[in-house]
Short mmCIF file of C-alpha atoms in Angstrom, two decimals:
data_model
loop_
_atom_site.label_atom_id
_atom_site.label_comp_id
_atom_site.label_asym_id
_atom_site.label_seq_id
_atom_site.Cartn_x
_atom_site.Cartn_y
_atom_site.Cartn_z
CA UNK A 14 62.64 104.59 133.89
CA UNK A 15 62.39 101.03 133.06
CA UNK A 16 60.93 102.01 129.44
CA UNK A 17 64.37 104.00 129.10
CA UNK A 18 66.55 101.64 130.34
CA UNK A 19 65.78 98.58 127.93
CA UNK A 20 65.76 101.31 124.75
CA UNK A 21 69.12 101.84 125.67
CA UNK A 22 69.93 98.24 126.04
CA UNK A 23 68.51 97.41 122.61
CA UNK A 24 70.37 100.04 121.31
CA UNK A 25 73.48 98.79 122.79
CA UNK A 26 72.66 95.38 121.59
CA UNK A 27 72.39 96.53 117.97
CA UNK A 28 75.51 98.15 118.11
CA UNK A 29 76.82 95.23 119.03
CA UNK A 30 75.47 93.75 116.27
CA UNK A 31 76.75 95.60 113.77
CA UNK A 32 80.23 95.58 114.73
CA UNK A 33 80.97 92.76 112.91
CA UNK A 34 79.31 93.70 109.52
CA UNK A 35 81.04 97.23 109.58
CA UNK A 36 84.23 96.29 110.74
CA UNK A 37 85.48 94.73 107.12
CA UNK A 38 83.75 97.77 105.48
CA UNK A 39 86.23 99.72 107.61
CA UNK A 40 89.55 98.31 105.41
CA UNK A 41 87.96 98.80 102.47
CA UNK A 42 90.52 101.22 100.65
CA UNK A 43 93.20 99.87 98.54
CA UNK A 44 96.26 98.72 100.39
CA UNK A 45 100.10 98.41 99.29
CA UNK A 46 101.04 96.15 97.53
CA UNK A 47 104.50 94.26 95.84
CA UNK A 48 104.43 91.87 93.10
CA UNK A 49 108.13 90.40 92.62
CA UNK A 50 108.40 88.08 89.21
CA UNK A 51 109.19 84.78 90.00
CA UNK A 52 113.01 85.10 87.85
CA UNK A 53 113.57 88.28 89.64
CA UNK A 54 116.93 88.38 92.07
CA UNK A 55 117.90 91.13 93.97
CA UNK A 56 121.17 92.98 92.46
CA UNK A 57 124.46 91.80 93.08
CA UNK A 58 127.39 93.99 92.37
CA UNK A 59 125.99 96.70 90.03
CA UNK A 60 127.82 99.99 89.74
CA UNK A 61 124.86 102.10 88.29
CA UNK A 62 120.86 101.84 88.83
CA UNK A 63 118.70 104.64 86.78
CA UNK A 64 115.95 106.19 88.08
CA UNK A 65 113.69 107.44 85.65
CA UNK A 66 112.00 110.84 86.61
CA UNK A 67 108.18 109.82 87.70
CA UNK A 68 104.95 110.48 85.67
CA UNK A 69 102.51 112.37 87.61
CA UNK A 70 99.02 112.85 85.91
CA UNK A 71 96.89 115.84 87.46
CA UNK A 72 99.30 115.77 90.32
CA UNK A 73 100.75 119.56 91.71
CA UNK A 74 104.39 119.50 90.21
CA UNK A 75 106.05 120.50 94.08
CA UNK A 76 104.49 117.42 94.93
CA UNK A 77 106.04 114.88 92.34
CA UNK A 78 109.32 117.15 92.83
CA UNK A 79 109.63 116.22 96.28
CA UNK A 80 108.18 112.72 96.09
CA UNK A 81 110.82 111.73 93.07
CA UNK A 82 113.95 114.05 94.98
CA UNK A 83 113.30 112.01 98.57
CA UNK A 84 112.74 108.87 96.81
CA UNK A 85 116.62 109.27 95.00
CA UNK A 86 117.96 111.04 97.93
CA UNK A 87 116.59 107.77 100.33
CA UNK A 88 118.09 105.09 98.02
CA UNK A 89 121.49 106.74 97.45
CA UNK A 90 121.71 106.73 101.25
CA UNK A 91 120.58 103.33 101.63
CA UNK A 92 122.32 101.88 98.88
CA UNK A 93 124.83 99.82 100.59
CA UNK A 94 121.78 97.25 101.92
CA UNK A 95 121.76 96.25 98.49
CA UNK A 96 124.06 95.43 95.42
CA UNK A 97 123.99 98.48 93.75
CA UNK A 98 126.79 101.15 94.11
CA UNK A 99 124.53 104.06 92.64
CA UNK A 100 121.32 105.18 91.91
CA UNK A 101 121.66 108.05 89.37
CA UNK A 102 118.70 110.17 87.84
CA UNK A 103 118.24 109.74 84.07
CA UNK A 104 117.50 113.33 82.56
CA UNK A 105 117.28 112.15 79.15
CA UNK A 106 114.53 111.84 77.62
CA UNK A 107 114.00 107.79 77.51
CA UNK A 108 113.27 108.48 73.41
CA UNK A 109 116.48 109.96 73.09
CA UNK A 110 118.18 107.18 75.37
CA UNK A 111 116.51 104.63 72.83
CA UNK A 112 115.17 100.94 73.79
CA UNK A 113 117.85 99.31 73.11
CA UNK A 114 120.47 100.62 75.74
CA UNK A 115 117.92 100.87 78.76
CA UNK A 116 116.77 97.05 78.04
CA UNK A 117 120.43 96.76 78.86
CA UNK A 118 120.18 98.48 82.46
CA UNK A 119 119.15 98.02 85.33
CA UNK A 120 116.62 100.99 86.14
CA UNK A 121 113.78 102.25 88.35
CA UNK A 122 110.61 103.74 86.75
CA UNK A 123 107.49 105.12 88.32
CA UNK A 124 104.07 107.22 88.46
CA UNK A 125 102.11 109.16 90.97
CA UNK A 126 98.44 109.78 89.83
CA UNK A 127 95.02 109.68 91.46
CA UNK A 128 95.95 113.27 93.55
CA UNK A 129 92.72 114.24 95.17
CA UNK A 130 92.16 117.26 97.80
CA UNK A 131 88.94 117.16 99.11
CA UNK A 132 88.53 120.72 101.48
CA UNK A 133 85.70 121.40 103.42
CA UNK A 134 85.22 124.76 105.26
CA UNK A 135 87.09 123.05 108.71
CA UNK A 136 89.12 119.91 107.37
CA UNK A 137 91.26 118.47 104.15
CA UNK A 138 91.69 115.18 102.99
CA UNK A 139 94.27 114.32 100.64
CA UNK A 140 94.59 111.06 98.45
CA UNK A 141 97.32 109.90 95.69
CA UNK A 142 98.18 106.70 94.98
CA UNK A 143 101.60 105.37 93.24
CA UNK A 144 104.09 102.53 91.44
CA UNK A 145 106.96 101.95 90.91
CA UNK A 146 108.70 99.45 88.88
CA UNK A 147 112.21 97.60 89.04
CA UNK A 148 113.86 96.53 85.40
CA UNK A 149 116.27 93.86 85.35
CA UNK A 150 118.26 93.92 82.28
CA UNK A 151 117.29 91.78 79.14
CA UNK A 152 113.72 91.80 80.91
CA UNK A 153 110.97 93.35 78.58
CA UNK A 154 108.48 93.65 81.59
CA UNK A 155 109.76 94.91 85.15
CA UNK A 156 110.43 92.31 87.35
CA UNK A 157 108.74 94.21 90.50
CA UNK A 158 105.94 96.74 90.62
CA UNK A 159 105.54 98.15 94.10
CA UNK A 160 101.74 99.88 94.68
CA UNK A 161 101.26 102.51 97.13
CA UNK A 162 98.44 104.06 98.22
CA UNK A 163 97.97 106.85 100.97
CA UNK A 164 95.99 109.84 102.03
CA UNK A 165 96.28 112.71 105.30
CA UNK A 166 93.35 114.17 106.64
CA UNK A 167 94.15 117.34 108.66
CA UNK A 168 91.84 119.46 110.85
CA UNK A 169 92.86 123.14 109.51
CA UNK A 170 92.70 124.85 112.67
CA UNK A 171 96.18 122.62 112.84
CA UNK A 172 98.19 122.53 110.20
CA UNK A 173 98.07 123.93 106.56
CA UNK A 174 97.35 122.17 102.97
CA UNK A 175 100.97 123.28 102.44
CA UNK A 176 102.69 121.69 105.56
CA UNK A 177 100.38 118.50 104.94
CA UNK A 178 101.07 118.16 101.09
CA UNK A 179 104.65 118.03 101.41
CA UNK A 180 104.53 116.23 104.67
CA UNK A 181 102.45 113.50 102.54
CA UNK A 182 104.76 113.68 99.18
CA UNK A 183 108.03 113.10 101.82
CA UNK A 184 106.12 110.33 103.65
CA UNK A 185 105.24 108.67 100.24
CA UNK A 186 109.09 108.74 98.90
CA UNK A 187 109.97 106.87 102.44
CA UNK A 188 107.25 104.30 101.77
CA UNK A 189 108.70 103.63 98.07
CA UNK A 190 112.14 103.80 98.90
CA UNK A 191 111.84 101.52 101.78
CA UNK A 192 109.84 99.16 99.77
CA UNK A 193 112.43 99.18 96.81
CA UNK A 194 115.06 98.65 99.12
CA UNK A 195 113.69 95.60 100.85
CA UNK A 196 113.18 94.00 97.23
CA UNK A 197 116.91 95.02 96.15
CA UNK A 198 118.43 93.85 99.31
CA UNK A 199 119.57 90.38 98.92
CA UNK A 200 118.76 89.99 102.46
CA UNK A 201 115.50 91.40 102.52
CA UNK A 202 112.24 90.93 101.48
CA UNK A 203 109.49 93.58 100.61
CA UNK A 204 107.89 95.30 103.74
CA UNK A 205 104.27 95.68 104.17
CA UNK A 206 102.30 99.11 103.96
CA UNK A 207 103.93 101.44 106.77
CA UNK A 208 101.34 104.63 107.06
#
């Protein structure tokens, strides 16, 4: 009995141990993050803020469709916690719109890439990461980028890839939205990661 007992202890003890040299391996994925420019000011009294449709490489097109919808939806009905009386969608192509009216607008640009379902016979796990950028006008490089990372895991004996993909994709637009919102407010300043 004795024999047993001080295995157990020593296992205890290295457990212990190794708490402290796992733990930091634990928060080892990437985490949001918001660079602001050092010139950039929040907006103050413009009528019109584009929002350019977002790239998605390799990423399910129901999925960028609802991230890039809820993302618009969210800021139009947010928009009076910052200067900027409407965020419209541009649906021309930015070719067509040519470089030398958008440099003149204030805009919103963005990509979703890195989609990943991993699906084992019981569970799913789905990753995506994304940015999104804030022009200023007369600015040749965006004045904020705003990087988002998240993933769901799901057991599938409760909930569906389905349910979880677009309860992901609307849980992603909230975390950019809220994030561009904080930087455009000109009493706010950006949020850290919400999961």
């Amino acid at each position: 009995m004795i024999h047993g007992t001080r295995s157990i202890c020593r296992l205890v003890l290295a457990l212990l141990l190794a708490i402290p040299f796992l733990l930091p391996l634990a928060g080892c994925g990437p985490k949001p993050q918001v660079s602001l420019a050092p010139s950039f000011h929040p907006a103050t009294d413009v009528e019109t803020a584009y929002v350019v449709p977002f790239a998605g490489a390799l990423v399910p097109e129901e999925f960028s469709a609802t991230v890039f919808n809820d993302f618009v939806d969210q800021l139009n009905g947010r928009r009076r916690e910052t200067g900027i009386r409407s965020f419209t969608i541009l649906k021309d192509d930015l070719k067509t719109v040519g470089a030398p009216w958008l440099s003149r607008q204030y805009y919103i640009s963005g990509d979703i890439w890195s989609y990943v379902e991993d699906s084992g016979c019981c569970s799913t796990n789905i990753r995506v990461k994304a940015r999104v950028y804030i022009h200023e006008p007369g600015k040749n490089a965006p004045s904020v980028e705003i990087f988002v990372p998240m993933e769901s895991f799901f057991d599938h004996d409760r909930s569906t890839i389905d349910r979880e993909r677009d309860r992901l994709a609307r849980a992603l637009a909230r975390d950019l939205s809220r994030k561009v919102l904080d930087a455009l407010s000109p009493h706010g300043s950006p949020s850290p990661s919400t999961p």
